[in-house]
CSV table of C-alpha atoms in Angstrom, one decimal:
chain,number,residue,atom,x,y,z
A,1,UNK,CA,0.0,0.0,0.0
A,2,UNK,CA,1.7,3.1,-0.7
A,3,UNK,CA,1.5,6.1,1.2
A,4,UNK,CA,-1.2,9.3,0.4
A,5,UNK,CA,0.4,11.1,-2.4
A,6,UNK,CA,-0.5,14.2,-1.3
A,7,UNK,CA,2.0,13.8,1.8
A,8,UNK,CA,4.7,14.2,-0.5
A,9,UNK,CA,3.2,17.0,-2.8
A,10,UNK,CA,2.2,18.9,-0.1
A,11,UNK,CA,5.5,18.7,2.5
A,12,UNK,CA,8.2,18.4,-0.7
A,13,UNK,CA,11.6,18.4,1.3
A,14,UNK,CA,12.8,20.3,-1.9
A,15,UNK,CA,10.9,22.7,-1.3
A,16,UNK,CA,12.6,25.6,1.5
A,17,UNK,CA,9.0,27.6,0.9
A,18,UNK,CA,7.0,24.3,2.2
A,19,UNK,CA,3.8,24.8,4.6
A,20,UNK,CA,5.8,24.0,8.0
A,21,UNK,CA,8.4,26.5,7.5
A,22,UNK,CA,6.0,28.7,6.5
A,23,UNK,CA,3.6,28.0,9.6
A,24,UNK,CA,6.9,28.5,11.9
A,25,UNK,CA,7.9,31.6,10.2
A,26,UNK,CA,4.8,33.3,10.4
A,27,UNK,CA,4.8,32.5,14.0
A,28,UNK,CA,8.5,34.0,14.4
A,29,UNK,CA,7.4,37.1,12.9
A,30,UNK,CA,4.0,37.3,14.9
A,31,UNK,CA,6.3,36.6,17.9
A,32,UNK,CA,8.2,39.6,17.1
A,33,UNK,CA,5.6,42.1,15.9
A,34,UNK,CA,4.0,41.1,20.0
A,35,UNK,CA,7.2,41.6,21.7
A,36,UNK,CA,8.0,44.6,20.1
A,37,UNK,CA,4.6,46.1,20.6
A,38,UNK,CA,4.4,45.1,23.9
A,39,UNK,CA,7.9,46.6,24.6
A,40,UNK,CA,6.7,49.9,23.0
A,41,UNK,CA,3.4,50.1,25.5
A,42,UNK,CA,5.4,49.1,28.6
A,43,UNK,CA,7.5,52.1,27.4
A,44,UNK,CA,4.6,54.4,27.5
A,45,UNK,CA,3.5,53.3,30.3
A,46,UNK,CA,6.2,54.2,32.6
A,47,UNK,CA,6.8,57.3,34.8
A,48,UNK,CA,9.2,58.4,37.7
A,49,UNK,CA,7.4,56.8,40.3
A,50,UNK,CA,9.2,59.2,43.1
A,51,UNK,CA,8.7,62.4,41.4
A,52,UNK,CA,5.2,61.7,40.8
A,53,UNK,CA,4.6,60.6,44.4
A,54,UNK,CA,6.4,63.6,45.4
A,55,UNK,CA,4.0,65.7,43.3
A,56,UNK,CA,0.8,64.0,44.4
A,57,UNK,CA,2.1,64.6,48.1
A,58,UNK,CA,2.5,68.5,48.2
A,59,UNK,CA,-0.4,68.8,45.9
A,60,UNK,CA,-3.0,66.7,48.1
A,61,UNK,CA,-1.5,68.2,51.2
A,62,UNK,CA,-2.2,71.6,49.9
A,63,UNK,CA,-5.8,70.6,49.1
A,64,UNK,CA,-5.3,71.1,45.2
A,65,UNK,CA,-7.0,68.0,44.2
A,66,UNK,CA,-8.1,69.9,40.8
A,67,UNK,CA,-4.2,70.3,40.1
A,68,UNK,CA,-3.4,66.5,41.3
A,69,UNK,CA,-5.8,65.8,38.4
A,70,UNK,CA,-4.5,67.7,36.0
A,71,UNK,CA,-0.9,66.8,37.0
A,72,UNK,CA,-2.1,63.0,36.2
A,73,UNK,CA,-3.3,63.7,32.6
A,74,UNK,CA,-0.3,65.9,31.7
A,75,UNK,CA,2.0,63.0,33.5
A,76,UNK,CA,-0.4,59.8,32.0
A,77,UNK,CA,0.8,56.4,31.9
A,78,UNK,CA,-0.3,53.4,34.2
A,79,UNK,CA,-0.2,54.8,37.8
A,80,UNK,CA,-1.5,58.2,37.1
A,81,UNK,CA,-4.4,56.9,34.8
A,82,UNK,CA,-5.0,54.5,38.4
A,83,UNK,CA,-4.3,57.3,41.1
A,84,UNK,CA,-7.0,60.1,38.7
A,85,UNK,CA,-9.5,57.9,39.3
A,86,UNK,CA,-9.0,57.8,43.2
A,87,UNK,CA,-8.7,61.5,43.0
A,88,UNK,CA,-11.6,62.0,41.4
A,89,UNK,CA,-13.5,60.1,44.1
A,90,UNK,CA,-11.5,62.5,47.0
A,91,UNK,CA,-14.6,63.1,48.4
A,92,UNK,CA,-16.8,59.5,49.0
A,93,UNK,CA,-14.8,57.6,52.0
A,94,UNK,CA,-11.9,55.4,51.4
A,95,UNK,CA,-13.6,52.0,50.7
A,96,UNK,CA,-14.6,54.1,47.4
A,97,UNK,CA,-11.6,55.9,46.5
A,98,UNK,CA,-9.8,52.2,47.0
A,99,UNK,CA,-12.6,50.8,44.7
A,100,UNK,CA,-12.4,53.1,42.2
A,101,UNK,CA,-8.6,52.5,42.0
A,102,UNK,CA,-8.9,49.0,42.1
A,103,UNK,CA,-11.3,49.3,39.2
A,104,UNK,CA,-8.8,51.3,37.7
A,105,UNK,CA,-5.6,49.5,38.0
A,106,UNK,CA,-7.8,46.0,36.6
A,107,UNK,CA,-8.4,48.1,33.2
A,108,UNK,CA,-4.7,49.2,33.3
A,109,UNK,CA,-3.0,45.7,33.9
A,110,UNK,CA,-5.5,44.2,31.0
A,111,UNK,CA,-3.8,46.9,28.9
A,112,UNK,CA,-0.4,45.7,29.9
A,113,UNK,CA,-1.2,42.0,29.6
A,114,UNK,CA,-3.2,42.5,26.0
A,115,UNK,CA,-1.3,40.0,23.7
A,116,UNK,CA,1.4,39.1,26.0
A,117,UNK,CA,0.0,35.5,26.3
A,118,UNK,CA,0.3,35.1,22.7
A,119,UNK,CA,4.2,35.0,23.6
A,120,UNK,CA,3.5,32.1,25.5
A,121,UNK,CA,1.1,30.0,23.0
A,122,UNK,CA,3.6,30.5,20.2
A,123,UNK,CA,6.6,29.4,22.5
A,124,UNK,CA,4.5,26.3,23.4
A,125,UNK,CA,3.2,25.3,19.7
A,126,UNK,CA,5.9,26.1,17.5
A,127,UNK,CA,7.9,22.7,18.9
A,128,UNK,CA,4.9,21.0,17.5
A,129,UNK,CA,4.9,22.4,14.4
A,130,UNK,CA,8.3,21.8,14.4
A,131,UNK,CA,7.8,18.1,15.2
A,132,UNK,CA,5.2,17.3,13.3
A,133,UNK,CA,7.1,19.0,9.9
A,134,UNK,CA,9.9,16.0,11.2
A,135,UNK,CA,7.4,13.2,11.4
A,136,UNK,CA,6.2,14.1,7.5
A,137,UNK,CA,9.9,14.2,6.8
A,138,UNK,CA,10.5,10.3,8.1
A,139,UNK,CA,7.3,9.5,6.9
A,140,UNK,CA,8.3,10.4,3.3
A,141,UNK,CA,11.8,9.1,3.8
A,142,UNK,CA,10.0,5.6,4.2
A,143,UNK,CA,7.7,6.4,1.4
A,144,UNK,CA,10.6,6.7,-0.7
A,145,UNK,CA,12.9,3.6,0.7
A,146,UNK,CA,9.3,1.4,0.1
A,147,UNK,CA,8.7,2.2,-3.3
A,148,UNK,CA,12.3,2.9,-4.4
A,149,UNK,CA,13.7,-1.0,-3.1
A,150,UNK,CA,16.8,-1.2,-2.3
A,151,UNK,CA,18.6,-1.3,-5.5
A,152,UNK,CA,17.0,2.0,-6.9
A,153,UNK,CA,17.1,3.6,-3.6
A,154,UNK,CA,18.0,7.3,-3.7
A,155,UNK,CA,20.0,8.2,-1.0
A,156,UNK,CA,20.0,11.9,-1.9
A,157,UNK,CA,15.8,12.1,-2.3
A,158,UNK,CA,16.0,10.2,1.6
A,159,UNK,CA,18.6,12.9,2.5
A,160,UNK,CA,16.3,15.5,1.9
A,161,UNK,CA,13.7,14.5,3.5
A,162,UNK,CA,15.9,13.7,6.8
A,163,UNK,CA,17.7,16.7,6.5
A,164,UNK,CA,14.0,18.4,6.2
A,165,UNK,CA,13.1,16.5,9.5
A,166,UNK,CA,15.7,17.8,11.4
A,167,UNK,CA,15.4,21.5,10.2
A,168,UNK,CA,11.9,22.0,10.8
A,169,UNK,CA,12.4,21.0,14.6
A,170,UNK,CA,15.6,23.1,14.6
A,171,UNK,CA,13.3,25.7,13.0
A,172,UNK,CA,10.5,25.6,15.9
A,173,UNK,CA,13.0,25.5,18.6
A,174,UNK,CA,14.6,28.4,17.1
A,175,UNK,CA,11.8,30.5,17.8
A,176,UNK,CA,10.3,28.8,20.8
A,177,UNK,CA,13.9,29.9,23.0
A,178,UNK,CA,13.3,33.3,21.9
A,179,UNK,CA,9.1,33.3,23.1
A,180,UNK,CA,9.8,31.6,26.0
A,181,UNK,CA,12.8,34.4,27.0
A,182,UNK,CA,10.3,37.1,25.6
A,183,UNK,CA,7.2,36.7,27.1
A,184,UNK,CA,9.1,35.9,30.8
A,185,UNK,CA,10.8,39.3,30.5
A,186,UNK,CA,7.4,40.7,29.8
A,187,UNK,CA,5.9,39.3,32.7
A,188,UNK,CA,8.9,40.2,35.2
A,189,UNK,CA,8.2,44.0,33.6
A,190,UNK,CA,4.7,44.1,34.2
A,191,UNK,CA,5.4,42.6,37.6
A,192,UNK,CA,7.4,45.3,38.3
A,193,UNK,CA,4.3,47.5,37.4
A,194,UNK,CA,2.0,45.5,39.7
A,195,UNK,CA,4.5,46.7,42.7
A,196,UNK,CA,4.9,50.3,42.2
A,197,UNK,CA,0.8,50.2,41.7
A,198,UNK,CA,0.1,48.6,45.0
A,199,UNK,CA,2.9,51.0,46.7
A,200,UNK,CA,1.3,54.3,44.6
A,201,UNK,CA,-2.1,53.3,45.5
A,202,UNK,CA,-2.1,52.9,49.0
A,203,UNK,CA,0.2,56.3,49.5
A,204,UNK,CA,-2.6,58.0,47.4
A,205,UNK,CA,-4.9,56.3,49.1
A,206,UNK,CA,-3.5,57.7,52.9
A,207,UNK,CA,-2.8,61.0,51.6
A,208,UNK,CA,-6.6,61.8,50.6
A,209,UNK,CA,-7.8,60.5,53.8
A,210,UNK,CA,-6.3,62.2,55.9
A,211,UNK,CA,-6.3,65.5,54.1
A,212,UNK,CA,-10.2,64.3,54.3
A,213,UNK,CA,-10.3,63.8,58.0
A,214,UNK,CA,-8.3,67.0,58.6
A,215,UNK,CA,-11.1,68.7,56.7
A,216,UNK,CA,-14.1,67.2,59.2
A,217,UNK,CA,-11.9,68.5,62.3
């Protein structure tokens, strides 16, 4: 019984444009284009933590809560879009200026995290690409020892089609390493974010409480 022929159409080891290699490059690039874009948002989305704090401090203090606000939209990026929204709830109690800058900082960490996990899929799949490109490649090395016999047997048309085997799971590695390493650095970043949030938030938090309980007395 010989083997489907459009095994050997399809996946041609003679081919270097074939469907795998294809498949694995357009993951590559897709793995790029995220960890790029990601970079670039992460970029944005940083500010000097102290200074701003320092800001936020003498401008609560001196009951300026319009000029906090406006000191968070000129600054933007994560922690001011998360300490506005407490601002703007200066006046309600604290469980509702935490709330609103809990709601706040969810919305912002989605942002951060938005595509990031697609780092991870591709570092997890590409292997399997890879692998499976190298099971079509011993499957038509076979294909070719069974119907060539061993007296016309090619060994350069089995060469091939090892030599394909092996390069698509070199190929998928190659760009698994780099995901892996990509989406890991992305996750210690917007760790880092998650800190300075927490530590922003409940200074914020403090500061407009007591400025609100110096007001009652």
């Amino acid at each position: 019984m010989t083997s489907p022929p459009f095994l050997a159409d399809l996946f041609q080891s003679s081919a270097n444009w074939n469907i795998i290699l294809i498949i694995i490059g357009i993951c590559s690039l897709l793995s790029f284009t995220v960890f790029i874009e990601r970079l670039m948002n992460l970029h944005r989305s940083e500010i000097d933590t102290n200074r701003f704090i320092l800001d936020m401090r003498k401008t609560i203090k001196e009951g300026n809560i319009i000029d906090a606000v406006s000191i968070c939209e000129t600054v933007g990026g994560t922690i001011s879009n998360i300490v506005k929204a407490g601002l703007i709830k200066h006046s309600r109690g604290k469980e509702q200026i935490e709330n609103a800058m809990e709601i706040a900082g969810l919305i912002e960490i989605a942002r951060l995290e938005k595509n990031a996990k697609l780092l991870s899929i591709i570092a997890y799949i590409a292997p399997l690409i890879g692998l499976l490109g190298t099971v079509l490649g011993f499957i038509q090395a076979f294909s070719e020892m069974r119907m060539s016999g061993l007296v016309d047997i090619s060994a350069s048309r089995i060469g091939e089609a090892m030599e394909y085997a092996l390069v698509t799971t070199a190929a998928g590695l190659v760009v698994a390493i780099p995901s892996i390493i990509a989406y890991n650095y992305i996750v210690s970043r917007i760790e880092g974010f998650l800190l300075e949030i927490h530590t922003t938030s409940a200074e914020i938090v403090d500061l407009l409480t007591e400025r609100e309980n110096e007001l009652q007395y």
